[in-house]
Short mmCIF file of C-alpha atoms and ligand atoms in Angstrom, two decimals:
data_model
loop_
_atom_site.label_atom_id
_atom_site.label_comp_id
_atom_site.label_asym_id
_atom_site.label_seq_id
_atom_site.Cartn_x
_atom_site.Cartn_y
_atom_site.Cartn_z
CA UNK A 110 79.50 -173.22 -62.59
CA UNK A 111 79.79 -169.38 -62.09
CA UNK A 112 78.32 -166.96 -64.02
CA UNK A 113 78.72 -163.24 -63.50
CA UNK A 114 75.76 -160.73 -64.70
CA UNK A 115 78.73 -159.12 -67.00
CA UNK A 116 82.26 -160.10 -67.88
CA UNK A 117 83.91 -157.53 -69.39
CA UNK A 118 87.43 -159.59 -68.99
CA UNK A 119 85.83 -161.95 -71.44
CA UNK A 120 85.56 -159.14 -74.11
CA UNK A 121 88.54 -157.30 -73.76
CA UNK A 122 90.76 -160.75 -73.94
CA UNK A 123 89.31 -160.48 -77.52
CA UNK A 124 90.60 -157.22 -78.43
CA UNK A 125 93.42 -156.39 -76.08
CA UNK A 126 96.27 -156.13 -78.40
CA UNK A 127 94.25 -153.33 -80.08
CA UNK A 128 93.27 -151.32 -77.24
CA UNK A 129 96.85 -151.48 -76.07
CA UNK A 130 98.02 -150.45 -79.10
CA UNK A 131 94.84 -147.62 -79.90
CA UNK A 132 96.04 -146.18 -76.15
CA UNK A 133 99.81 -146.37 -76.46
CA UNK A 134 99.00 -144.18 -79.60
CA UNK A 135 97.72 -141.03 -78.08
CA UNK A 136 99.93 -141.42 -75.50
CA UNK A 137 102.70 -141.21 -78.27
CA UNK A 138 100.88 -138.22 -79.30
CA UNK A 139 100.28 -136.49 -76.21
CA UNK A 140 97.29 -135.21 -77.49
CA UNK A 141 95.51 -135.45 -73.74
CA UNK A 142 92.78 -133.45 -74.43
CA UNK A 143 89.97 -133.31 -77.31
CA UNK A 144 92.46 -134.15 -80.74
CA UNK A 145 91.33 -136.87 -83.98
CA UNK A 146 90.01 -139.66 -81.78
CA UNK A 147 87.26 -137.84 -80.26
CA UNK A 148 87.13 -136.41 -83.67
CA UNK A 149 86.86 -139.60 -85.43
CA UNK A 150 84.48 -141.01 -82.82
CA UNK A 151 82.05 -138.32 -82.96
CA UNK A 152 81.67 -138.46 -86.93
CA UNK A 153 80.96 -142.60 -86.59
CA UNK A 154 78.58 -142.24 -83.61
CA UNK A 155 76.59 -139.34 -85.50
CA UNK A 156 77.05 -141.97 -88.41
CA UNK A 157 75.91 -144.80 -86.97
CA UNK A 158 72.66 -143.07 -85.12
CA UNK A 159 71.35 -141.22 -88.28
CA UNK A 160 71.85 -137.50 -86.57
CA UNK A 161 74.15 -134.90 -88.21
CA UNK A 162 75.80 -134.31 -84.98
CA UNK A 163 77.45 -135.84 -82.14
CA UNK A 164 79.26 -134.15 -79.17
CA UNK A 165 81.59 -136.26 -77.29
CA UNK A 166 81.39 -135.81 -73.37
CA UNK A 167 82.66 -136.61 -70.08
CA UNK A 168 79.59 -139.79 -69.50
CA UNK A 169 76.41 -140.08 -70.39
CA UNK A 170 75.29 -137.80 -67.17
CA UNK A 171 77.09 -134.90 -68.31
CA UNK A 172 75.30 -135.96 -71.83
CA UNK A 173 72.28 -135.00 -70.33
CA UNK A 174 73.45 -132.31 -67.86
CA UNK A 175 74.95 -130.71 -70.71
CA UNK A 176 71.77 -130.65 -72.92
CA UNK A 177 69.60 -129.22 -70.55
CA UNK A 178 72.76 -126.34 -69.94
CA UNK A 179 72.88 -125.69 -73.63
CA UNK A 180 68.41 -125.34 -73.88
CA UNK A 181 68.73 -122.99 -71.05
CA UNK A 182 66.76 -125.16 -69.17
CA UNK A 183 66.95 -123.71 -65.44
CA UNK A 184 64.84 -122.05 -62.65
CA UNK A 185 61.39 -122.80 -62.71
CA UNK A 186 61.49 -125.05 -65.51
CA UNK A 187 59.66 -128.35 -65.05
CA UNK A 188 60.97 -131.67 -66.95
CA UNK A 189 58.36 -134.83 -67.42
CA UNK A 190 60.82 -137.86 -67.06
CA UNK A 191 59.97 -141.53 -65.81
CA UNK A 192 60.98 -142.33 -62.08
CA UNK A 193 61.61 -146.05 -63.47
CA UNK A 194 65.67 -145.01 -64.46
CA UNK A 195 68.93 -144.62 -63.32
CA UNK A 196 69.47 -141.35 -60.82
CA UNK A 197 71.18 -139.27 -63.51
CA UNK A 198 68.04 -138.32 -65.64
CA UNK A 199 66.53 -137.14 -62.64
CA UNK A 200 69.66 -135.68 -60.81
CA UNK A 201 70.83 -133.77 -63.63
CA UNK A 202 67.33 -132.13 -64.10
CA UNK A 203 67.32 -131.02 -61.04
CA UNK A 204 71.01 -129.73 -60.63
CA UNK A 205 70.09 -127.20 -63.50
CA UNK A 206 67.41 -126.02 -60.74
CA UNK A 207 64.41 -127.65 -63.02
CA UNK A 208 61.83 -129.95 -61.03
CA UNK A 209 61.34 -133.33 -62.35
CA UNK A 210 57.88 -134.21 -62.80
CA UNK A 211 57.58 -138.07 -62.23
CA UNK A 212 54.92 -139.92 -64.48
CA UNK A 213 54.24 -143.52 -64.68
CA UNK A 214 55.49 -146.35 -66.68
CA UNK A 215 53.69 -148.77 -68.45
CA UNK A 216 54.09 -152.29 -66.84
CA UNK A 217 55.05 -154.14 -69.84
CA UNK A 218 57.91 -151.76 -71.19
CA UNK A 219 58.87 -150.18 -68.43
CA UNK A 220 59.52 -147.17 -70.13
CA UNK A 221 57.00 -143.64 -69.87
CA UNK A 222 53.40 -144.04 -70.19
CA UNK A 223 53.09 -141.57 -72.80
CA UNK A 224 49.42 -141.86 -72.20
CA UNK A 225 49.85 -140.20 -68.64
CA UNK A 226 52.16 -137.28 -70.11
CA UNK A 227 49.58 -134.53 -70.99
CA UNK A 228 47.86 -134.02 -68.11
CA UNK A 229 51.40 -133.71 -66.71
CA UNK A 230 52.27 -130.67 -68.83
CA UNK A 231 51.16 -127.50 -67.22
CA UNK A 232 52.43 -123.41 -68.26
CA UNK A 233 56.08 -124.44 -66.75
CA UNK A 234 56.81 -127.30 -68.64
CA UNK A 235 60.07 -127.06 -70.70
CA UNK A 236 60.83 -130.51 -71.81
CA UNK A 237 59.98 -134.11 -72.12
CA UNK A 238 62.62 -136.53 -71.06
CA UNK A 239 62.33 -140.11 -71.97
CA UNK A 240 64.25 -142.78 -71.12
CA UNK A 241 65.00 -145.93 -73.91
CA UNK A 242 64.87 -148.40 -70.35
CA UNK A 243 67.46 -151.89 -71.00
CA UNK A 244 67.86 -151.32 -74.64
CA UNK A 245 64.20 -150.58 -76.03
CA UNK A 246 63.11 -147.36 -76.98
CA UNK A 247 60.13 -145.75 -75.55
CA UNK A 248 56.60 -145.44 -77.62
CA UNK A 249 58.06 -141.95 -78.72
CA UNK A 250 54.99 -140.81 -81.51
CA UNK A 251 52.81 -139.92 -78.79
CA UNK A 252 55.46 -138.36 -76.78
CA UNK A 253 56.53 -136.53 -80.12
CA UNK A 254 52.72 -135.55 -80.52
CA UNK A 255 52.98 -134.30 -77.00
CA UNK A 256 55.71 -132.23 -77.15
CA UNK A 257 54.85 -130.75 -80.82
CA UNK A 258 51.28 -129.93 -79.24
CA UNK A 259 52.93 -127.85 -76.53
CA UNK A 260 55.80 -127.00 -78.01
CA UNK A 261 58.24 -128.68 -75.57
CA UNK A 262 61.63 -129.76 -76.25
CA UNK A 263 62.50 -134.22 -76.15
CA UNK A 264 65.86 -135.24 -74.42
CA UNK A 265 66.27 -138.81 -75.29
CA UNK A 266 68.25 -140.85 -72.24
CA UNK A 267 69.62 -143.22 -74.94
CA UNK A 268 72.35 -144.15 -72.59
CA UNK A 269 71.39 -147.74 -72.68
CA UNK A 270 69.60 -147.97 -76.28
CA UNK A 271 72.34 -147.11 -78.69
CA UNK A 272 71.43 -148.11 -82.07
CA UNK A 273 68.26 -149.52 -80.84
CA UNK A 274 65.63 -148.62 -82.91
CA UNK A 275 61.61 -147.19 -83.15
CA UNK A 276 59.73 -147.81 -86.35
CA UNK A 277 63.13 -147.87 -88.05
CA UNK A 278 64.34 -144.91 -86.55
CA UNK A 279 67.67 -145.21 -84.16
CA UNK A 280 67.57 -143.95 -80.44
CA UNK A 281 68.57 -140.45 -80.25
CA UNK A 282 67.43 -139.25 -83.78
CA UNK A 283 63.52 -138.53 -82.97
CA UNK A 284 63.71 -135.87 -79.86
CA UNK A 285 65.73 -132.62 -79.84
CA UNK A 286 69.23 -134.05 -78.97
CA UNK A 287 69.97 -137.82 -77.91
CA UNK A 288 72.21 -139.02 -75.04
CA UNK A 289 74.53 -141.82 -74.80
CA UNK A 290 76.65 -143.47 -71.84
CA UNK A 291 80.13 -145.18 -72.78
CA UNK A 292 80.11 -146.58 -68.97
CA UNK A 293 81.89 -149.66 -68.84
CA UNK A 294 78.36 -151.83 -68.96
CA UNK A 295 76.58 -150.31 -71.53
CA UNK A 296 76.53 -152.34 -74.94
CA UNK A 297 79.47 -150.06 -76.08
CA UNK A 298 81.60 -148.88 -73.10
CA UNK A 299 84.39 -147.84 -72.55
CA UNK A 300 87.50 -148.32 -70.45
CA UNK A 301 86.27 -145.65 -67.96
CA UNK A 302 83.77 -142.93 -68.05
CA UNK A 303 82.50 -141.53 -71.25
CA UNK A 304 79.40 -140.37 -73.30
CA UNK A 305 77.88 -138.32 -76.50
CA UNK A 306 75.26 -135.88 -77.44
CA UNK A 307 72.91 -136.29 -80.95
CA UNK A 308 71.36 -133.93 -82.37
CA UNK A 309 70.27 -133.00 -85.89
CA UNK A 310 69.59 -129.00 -85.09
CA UNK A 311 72.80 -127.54 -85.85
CA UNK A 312 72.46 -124.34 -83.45
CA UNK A 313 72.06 -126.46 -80.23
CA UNK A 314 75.25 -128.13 -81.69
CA UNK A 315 76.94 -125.32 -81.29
CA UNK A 316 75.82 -124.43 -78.43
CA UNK A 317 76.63 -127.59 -76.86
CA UNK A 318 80.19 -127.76 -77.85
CA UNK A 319 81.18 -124.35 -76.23
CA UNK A 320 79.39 -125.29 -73.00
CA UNK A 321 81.21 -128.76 -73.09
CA UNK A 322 84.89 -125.91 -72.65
CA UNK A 323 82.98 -124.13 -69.70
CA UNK A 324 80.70 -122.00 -72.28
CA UNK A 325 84.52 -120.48 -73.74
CA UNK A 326 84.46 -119.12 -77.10
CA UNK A 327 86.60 -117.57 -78.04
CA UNK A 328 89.02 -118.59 -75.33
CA UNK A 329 88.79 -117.15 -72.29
CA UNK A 330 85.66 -115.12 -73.16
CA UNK A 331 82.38 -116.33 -71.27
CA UNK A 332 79.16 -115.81 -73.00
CA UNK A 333 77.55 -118.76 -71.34
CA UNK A 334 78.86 -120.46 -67.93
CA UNK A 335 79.09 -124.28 -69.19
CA UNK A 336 81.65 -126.79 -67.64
CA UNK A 337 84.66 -129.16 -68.37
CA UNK A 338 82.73 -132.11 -69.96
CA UNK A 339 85.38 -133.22 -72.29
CA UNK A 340 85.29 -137.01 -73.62
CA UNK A 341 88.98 -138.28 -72.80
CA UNK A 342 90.92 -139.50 -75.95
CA UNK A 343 92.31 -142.57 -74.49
CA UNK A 344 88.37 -143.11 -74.21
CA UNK A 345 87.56 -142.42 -77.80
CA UNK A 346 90.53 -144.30 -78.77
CA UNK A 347 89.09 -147.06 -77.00
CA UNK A 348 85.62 -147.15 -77.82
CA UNK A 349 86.83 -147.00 -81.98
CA UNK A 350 88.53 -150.28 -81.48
CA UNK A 351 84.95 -151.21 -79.95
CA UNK A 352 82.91 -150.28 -82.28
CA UNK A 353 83.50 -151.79 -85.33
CA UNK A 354 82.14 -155.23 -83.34
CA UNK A 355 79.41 -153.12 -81.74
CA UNK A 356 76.39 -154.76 -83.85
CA UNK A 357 78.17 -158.19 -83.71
CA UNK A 358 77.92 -158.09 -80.05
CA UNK A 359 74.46 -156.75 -79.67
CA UNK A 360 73.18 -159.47 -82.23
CA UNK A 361 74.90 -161.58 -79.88
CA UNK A 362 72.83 -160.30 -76.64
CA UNK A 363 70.02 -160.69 -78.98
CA UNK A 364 70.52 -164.14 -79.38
CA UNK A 365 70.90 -165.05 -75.91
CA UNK A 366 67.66 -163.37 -74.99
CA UNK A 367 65.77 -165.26 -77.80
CA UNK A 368 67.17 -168.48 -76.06
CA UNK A 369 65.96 -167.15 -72.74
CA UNK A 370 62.49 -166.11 -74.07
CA UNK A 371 62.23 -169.72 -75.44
CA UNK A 372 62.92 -171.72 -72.51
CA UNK A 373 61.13 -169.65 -69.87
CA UNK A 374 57.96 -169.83 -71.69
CA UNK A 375 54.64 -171.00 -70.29
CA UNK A 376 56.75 -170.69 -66.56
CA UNK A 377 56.59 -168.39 -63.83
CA UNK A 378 58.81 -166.53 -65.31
CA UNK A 379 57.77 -163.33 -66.63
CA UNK A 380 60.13 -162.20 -69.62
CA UNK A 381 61.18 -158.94 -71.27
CA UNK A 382 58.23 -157.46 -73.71
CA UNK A 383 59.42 -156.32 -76.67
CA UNK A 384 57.05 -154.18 -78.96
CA UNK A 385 56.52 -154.84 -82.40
CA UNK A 386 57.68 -151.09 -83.22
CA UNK A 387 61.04 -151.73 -81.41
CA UNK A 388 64.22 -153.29 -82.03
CA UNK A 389 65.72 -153.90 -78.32
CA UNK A 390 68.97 -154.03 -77.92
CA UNK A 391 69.43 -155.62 -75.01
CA UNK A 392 71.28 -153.77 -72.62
CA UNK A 393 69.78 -155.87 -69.88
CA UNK A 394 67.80 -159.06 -69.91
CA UNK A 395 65.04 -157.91 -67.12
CA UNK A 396 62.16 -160.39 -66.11
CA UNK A 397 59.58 -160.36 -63.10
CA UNK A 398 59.68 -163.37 -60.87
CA UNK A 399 57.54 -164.52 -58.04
CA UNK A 400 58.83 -164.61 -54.65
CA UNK A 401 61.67 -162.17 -55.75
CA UNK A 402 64.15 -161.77 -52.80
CA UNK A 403 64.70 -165.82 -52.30
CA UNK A 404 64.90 -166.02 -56.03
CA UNK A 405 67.80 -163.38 -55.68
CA UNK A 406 69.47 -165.57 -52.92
CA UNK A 407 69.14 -168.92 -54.48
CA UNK A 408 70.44 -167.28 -57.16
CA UNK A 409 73.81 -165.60 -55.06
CA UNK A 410 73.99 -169.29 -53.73
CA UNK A 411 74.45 -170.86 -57.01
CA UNK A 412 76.95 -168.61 -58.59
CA UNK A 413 74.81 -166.57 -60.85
CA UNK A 414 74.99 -162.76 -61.21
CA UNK A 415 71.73 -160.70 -60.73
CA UNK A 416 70.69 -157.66 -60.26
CA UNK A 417 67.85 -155.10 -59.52
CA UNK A 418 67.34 -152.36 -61.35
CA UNK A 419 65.68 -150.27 -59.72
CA UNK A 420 65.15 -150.93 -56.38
CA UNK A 421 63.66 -147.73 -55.61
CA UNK A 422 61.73 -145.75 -57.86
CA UNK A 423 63.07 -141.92 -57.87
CA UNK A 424 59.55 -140.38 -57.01
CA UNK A 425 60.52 -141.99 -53.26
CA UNK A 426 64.01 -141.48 -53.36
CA UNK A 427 65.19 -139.47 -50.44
CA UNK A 428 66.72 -136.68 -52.17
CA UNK A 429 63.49 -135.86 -53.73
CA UNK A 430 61.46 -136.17 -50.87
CA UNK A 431 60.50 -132.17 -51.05
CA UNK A 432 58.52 -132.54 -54.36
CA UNK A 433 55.86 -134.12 -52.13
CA UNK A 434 55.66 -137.63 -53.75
CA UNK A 435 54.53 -140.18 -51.63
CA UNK A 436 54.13 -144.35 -51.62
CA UNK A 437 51.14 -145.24 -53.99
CA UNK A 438 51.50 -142.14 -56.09
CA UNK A 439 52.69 -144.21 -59.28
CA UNK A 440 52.26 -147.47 -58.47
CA UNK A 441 53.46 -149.18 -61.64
CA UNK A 442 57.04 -147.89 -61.12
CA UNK A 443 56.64 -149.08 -57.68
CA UNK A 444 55.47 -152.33 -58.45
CA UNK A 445 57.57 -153.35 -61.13
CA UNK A 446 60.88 -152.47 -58.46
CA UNK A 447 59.52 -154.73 -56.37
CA UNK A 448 59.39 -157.85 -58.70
CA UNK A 449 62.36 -156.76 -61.84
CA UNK A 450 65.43 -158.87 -61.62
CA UNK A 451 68.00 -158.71 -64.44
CA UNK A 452 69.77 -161.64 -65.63
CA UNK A 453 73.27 -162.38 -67.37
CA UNK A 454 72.87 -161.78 -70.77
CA UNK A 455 76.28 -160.45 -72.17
CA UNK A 456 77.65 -161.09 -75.59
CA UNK A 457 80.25 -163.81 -74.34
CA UNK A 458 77.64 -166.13 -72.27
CA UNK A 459 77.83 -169.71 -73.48
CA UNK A 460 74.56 -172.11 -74.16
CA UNK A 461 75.95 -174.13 -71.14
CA UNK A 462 75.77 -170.74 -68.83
CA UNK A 463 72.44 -169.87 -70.31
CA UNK A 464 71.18 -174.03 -69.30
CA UNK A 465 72.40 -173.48 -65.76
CA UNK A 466 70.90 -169.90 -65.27
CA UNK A 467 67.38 -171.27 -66.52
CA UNK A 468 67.79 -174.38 -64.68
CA UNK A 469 68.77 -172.67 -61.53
CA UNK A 470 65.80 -170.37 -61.47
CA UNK A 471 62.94 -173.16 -62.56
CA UNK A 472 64.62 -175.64 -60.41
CA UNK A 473 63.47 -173.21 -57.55
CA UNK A 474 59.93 -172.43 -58.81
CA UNK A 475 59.29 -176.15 -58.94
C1 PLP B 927 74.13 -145.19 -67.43
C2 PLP B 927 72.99 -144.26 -67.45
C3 PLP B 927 73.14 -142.88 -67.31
C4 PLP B 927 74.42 -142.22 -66.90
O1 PLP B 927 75.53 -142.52 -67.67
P1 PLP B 927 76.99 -142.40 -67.02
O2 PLP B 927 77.88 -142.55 -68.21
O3 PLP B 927 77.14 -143.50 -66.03
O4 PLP B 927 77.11 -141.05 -66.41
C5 PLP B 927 72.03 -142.07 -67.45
N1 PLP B 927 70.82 -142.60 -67.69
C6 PLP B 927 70.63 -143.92 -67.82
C7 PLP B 927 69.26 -144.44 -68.10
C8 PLP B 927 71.71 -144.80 -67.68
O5 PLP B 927 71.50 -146.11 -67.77
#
């Protein structure tokens, strides 16, 4: 048997005449830029995330590049993010000329320690950027306590947590602004690059749709310099055929890591933690495993897609080797990338895929 970590042929043979049919009509249109369908989309993801607002944009990095552009975050600025994410958080707070100050996660989340975030904050620090890691919101009333204390402003990296929730509260809704990825593998992607802004605070709305047109308004006069991070209507086309089966699918993912949880207890086999404040939604299904690397080949060997996220932890990424981190400096983020390993867990997998991925990985802790 094979089974990939994500098969997005599986889901699109289940929709394909209306994605045809959703693209052949802007085509039709020729409406190529901005137009009803980014429109449309931007109403139902403010909708669906309890936030007045949504901004569509280019992906989910120039979601967050784009928020920090439109808070004037810049120059001597400093951002407390995790170093347990994908690049972007990191990348795009330092493209803006910020520093990214790396603090620790806690083990059983993996998302921020929000513990370890006030001693962090000194006179330069701007903002608080959390990231929602695999589908579960970060502990975010101490982070909100944080940032209310000193007066800094929350960026949500929601990218792979929409309509996950915290106390009842979706992803995006509790900081400043929330930011969302439409990349092909997050629980709603779409059929290329794509992403959205939340917010509830109507100025930074405004703000963040004239920097989306290169800070133009009115046309062709520059108050701001901002940048071309338009969401593509053949994207927003897309992801409205998607989204009416969004929760279907997630319950889905839900399901399969319920089965997971169930056979892999009282094993080896570390599985996700949820807390009891948080509804995950499962963007990935990440456990800890002993004796890692084999597992990852016995895995390969046996037709079963895995994967590592993250390898490295940013704090020792190369391109940030001049803020002086060094090995050992937060050494939960560096532990957990040394054990993670994130199984199949997409919406389509069968009971009979799930059997042979468990089998396959107790079969070789036996
Ligand atoms: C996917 C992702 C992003 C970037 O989104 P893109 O749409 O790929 O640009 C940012 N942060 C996190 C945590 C992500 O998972």
């Amino acid at each position: 048997m094979e089974v990939p970590l994500l098969d997005l042929k599986a889901q699109y043979a289940t929709i394909k005449d209306e994605i045809l049919a959703a693209v052949s009509e802007v085509l039709e249109s020729q409406r190529c830029i901005g137009g009803p369908k980014v429109a449309e989309l931007e109403e139902k993801i403010a909708q669906i995330s309890d936030c007045k607002f949504a901004v569509g944009v280019s992906s989910g990095t120039d979601a967050i590049l784009n928020s920090l552009m439109s808070l004037d975050i810049g120059a001597g600025d400093e951002v407390i993010t995790t170093p347990f994410t994908f690049f972007a958080t990191a990348g795009c707070i330092t493209r803006v000329g910020a520093k990214p100050i790396f603090v620790d996660i806690d083990p059983k989340t993996y998302n921020i320690n929000p513990t370890l975030i006030e001693s962090a904050v000194t006179d330069k620090t701007r903002a608080i950027m959390p990231v929602h890691l695999f589908g579960q919101m970060a502990d975010m009333d101490p982070i909100m306590k944080v940032a209310d204390k000193y007066n800094l402003t929350v960026i949500e990296d929601a990218a792979q947590s929409i309509t996950s929730t915290y106390k009842g509260r979706k992803a995006g809704s509790i900081g400043t602004v929330g930011c969302f990825s439409f990349f092909p593998s997050k629980n709603l992607g779409g059929i290329g690059d794509g992403g959205m802004i939340v917010t509830n605070d109507e100025q930074l709305y405004n703000r963040l749709v004239i920097m989306r047109d290169h800070g133009s308004k009115p046309k062709y006069h520059y108050k701001y310099i901002g940048g071309n991070f338009r969401l593509d209507p053949i994207q927003a086309a897309a992801l409205l055929v998607k989204l009416p089966h969004l929760n279907k699918w997630t319950e889905a993912r839900r399901r399969n890591a319920a089965y997971y949880d169930k056979k892999f207890a009282g094993t080896a086999v570390q599985t996700p933690y949820i807390n009891a404040d948080c509804v995950s939604i499962y963007n990935q299904y990440v456990i800890r495993v002993p004796r890692r690397h084999e597992m990852v080949t016995h895995l390969q060997e046996n037709n079963i897609g895995c994967e590592i996220y993250y390898p490295v932890p940013l704090h020792l990424q190369n391109c940030f080797s001049d803020l002086g981190y060094k090995q050992g400096d937060l050494p939960e983020s560096e532990k957990a990338a040394k054990e993670v390993l994130a199984l199949p867990v997409f919406p389509e997998l069968t009971d009979e895929m799930k059997d042979y991925v468990i089998e396959t990985i107790l079969s070789f802790l036996a």
